[in-house]
Amino acid sequence: MEAVGPDEFASIAGAQSPDVQESEPTTADEYKFGLPFILNVPIRRTRQSTLTKTVVVVSPSAPIPRDAKQTLELSKEEKKRRRTCGSEACKKDGCDKKAKARGLCWAHGGGTKCRTVECSKVAVSNGFCWAHGGGKRCEVNGCIKPAYERTLNLCEKHFVHLRHANYFEVCVSTFLIC
């Protein structure tokens, strides 16, 4: 095995010394690295060892796109509102909420409509409103009332009954239902 000095090792590994100038890329495609290319920000490249490191340098004369400048000036609440809501306001007079569908906010009937032809309510799940079979139903046999996970998939009436029942009543009702 032969001992190699640091200078020889660097030349074998292909690393360049800091004072060696790198030739510029010849094709325009080599400059396209995503966001800096889109924003027309000048790029300065440095090379260390075999890894390529890209450094973005923003010059005072570089134009900042209007949308990016506007985003910087927005408050935290406005940014969140833009992210989470639609882009147009509700068409209802006096309402300043963002529209979900058909130009209306959720409170004024925006969102997905029920699939039943004559129904104008908002769909809950599977394209239907509560009245036409959308959403979960109570797990008690014979009960068709709406149920929620917060009420353990029971309707309000059966959930209240369960909360006030003792252990014996719950066991008896479980065995009688099954």
Short mmCIF file of C-alpha atoms in Angstrom, two decimals:
data_model
loop_
_atom_site.label_atom_id
_atom_site.label_comp_id
_atom_site.label_asym_id
_atom_site.label_seq_id
_atom_site.Cartn_x
_atom_site.Cartn_y
_atom_site.Cartn_z
CA MET A 1 0.00 0.00 0.00
CA GLU A 2 1.37 3.40 -0.97
CA ALA A 3 1.11 6.51 1.20
CA VAL A 4 -0.40 9.51 -0.55
CA GLY A 5 -0.01 13.13 0.58
CA PRO A 6 -2.94 15.54 0.90
CA ASP A 7 -2.15 17.33 -2.38
CA GLU A 8 -1.86 14.08 -4.32
CA PHE A 9 -5.05 12.73 -2.73
CA ALA A 10 -6.96 15.85 -3.77
CA SER A 11 -5.79 15.50 -7.36
CA ILE A 12 -6.70 11.79 -7.40
CA ALA A 13 -10.16 12.45 -5.90
CA GLY A 14 -10.85 15.15 -8.47
CA ALA A 15 -11.17 18.08 -6.08
CA GLN A 16 -10.03 21.45 -7.28
CA SER A 17 -7.98 23.90 -5.31
CA PRO A 18 -9.72 27.18 -4.45
CA ASP A 19 -7.62 29.25 -6.85
CA VAL A 20 -8.50 27.18 -9.95
CA GLN A 21 -11.18 28.88 -12.07
CA GLU A 22 -14.12 26.80 -13.24
CA SER A 23 -15.32 27.10 -16.82
CA GLU A 24 -18.86 28.41 -17.31
CA PRO A 25 -21.60 26.03 -18.55
CA THR A 26 -22.29 26.30 -22.24
CA THR A 27 -25.99 25.54 -22.51
CA ALA A 28 -28.86 27.64 -21.20
CA ASP A 29 -30.53 24.57 -19.63
CA GLU A 30 -27.76 24.21 -17.05
CA TYR A 31 -28.85 27.51 -15.47
CA LYS A 32 -32.43 26.39 -14.83
CA PHE A 33 -32.53 25.31 -11.18
CA GLY A 34 -36.17 26.08 -10.33
CA LEU A 35 -37.18 29.11 -8.29
CA PRO A 36 -34.12 31.33 -8.94
CA PHE A 37 -34.61 30.79 -12.69
CA ILE A 38 -38.31 31.65 -12.48
CA LEU A 39 -37.67 34.77 -10.40
CA ASN A 40 -34.78 35.85 -12.67
CA VAL A 41 -32.37 35.97 -9.73
CA PRO A 42 -28.68 35.79 -10.66
CA ILE A 43 -26.97 32.59 -9.50
CA ARG A 44 -23.37 32.28 -8.37
CA ARG A 45 -22.01 28.75 -8.32
CA THR A 46 -19.15 27.57 -6.17
CA ARG A 47 -17.58 24.14 -6.26
CA GLN A 48 -16.16 22.33 -3.27
CA SER A 49 -14.73 18.84 -3.66
CA THR A 50 -17.10 16.78 -5.81
CA LEU A 51 -20.26 18.39 -4.44
CA THR A 52 -21.92 21.23 -6.32
CA LYS A 53 -23.25 24.03 -4.17
CA THR A 54 -25.62 26.65 -5.58
CA VAL A 55 -25.71 30.07 -3.95
CA VAL A 56 -28.50 32.50 -4.80
CA VAL A 57 -27.43 36.13 -4.78
CA VAL A 58 -30.14 38.77 -4.80
CA SER A 59 -28.92 42.03 -6.18
CA PRO A 60 -30.66 45.31 -5.34
CA SER A 61 -31.36 45.86 -9.04
CA ALA A 62 -33.01 42.44 -9.52
CA PRO A 63 -36.74 42.89 -10.09
CA ILE A 64 -39.00 41.24 -7.50
CA PRO A 65 -42.18 39.82 -9.04
CA ARG A 66 -45.31 41.72 -8.03
CA ASP A 67 -47.00 38.64 -6.53
CA ALA A 68 -43.99 37.84 -4.33
CA LYS A 69 -43.78 41.43 -3.10
CA GLN A 70 -47.50 41.47 -2.32
CA THR A 71 -47.21 38.19 -0.36
CA LEU A 72 -44.44 39.65 1.79
CA GLU A 73 -46.66 42.57 2.84
CA LEU A 74 -49.70 40.47 3.87
CA SER A 75 -50.55 39.84 7.51
CA LYS A 76 -50.45 36.35 8.98
CA GLU A 77 -54.26 36.16 9.14
CA GLU A 78 -54.66 37.24 5.51
CA LYS A 79 -52.15 34.62 4.35
CA LYS A 80 -54.06 31.93 6.25
CA ARG A 81 -57.39 33.12 4.80
CA ARG A 82 -56.00 32.98 1.27
CA ARG A 83 -54.61 29.49 1.84
CA THR A 84 -57.72 27.95 3.36
CA CYS A 85 -60.58 29.64 1.51
CA GLY A 86 -61.68 30.26 -2.04
CA SER A 87 -60.51 33.30 -3.91
CA GLU A 88 -63.78 35.14 -4.50
CA ALA A 89 -66.17 36.70 -1.99
CA CYS A 90 -69.71 35.45 -1.33
CA LYS A 91 -72.35 36.98 -3.65
CA LYS A 92 -74.84 37.50 -0.79
CA ASP A 93 -75.18 41.19 0.15
CA GLY A 94 -73.36 42.10 3.35
CA CYS A 95 -71.37 38.85 3.51
CA ASP A 96 -67.58 39.17 3.45
CA LYS A 97 -66.78 35.44 3.64
CA LYS A 98 -65.06 33.56 0.82
CA ALA A 99 -67.18 31.60 -1.65
CA LYS A 100 -67.02 27.80 -1.76
CA ALA A 101 -69.21 26.91 -4.76
CA ARG A 102 -71.58 28.76 -7.10
CA GLY A 103 -70.31 32.06 -5.68
CA LEU A 104 -71.74 31.45 -2.19
CA CYS A 105 -70.09 30.79 1.16
CA TRP A 106 -70.92 27.72 3.25
CA ALA A 107 -73.49 29.62 5.35
CA HIS A 108 -75.42 30.81 2.27
CA GLY A 109 -75.55 27.45 0.47
CA GLY A 110 -72.11 27.07 -1.06
CA GLY A 111 -70.53 23.64 -1.16
CA THR A 112 -71.80 20.44 -2.76
CA LYS A 113 -75.57 20.19 -3.19
CA CYS A 114 -77.61 17.08 -2.37
CA ARG A 115 -78.04 14.66 -5.30
CA THR A 116 -81.81 14.51 -4.81
CA VAL A 117 -83.28 16.65 -7.60
CA GLU A 118 -85.73 18.79 -5.61
CA CYS A 119 -83.42 19.22 -2.57
CA SER A 120 -81.38 22.41 -2.18
CA LYS A 121 -79.51 21.46 1.02
CA VAL A 122 -75.75 20.97 1.34
CA ALA A 123 -74.50 17.38 0.98
CA VAL A 124 -72.94 15.83 4.08
CA SER A 125 -71.46 12.62 2.64
CA ASN A 126 -71.89 10.40 -0.41
CA GLY A 127 -73.52 13.34 -2.20
CA PHE A 128 -76.62 13.40 0.03
CA CYS A 129 -77.87 15.70 2.81
CA TRP A 130 -78.92 14.35 6.24
CA ALA A 131 -82.58 14.12 5.17
CA HIS A 132 -81.81 11.95 2.13
CA GLY A 133 -79.37 9.49 3.71
CA GLY A 134 -76.05 11.29 3.92
CA GLY A 135 -73.84 10.91 6.97
CA LYS A 136 -73.72 8.23 9.64
CA ARG A 137 -76.80 6.73 11.25
CA CYS A 138 -77.38 5.63 14.84
CA GLU A 139 -76.06 2.11 15.56
CA VAL A 140 -79.12 1.11 17.59
CA ASN A 141 -81.29 -1.32 15.59
CA GLY A 142 -84.32 0.39 14.06
CA CYS A 143 -83.07 3.95 14.68
CA ILE A 144 -82.50 6.08 11.57
CA LYS A 145 -81.47 9.32 13.28
CA PRO A 146 -78.14 10.99 12.41
CA ALA A 147 -75.13 9.96 14.53
CA TYR A 148 -71.73 11.48 15.19
CA GLU A 149 -68.39 10.13 16.35
CA ARG A 150 -68.49 12.46 19.35
CA THR A 151 -71.64 10.63 20.48
CA LEU A 152 -70.06 7.17 19.91
CA ASN A 153 -71.98 6.71 16.61
CA LEU A 154 -75.31 7.03 18.40
CA CYS A 155 -78.05 9.60 17.94
CA GLU A 156 -78.43 12.26 20.64
CA LYS A 157 -81.33 10.40 22.33
CA HIS A 158 -79.50 7.07 22.62
CA PHE A 159 -76.26 8.75 23.66
CA VAL A 160 -77.99 10.55 26.55
CA HIS A 161 -79.65 7.26 27.54
CA LEU A 162 -76.25 5.51 27.48
CA ARG A 163 -74.68 8.19 29.67
CA HIS A 164 -77.39 7.85 32.32
CA ALA A 165 -77.67 4.05 32.17
CA ASN A 166 -75.94 1.84 34.69
CA TYR A 167 -73.65 -1.06 33.77
CA PHE A 168 -76.42 -3.68 34.11
CA GLU A 169 -78.75 -1.85 31.67
CA VAL A 170 -75.97 -1.52 29.09
CA CYS A 171 -75.11 -5.24 29.27
CA VAL A 172 -78.78 -6.29 29.01
CA SER A 173 -79.45 -3.97 26.06
CA THR A 174 -76.31 -5.24 24.28
CA PHE A 175 -77.36 -8.89 24.62
CA LEU A 176 -80.96 -8.19 23.60
CA ILE A 177 -79.92 -6.25 20.48
CA CYS A 178 -77.48 -8.88 19.20
#
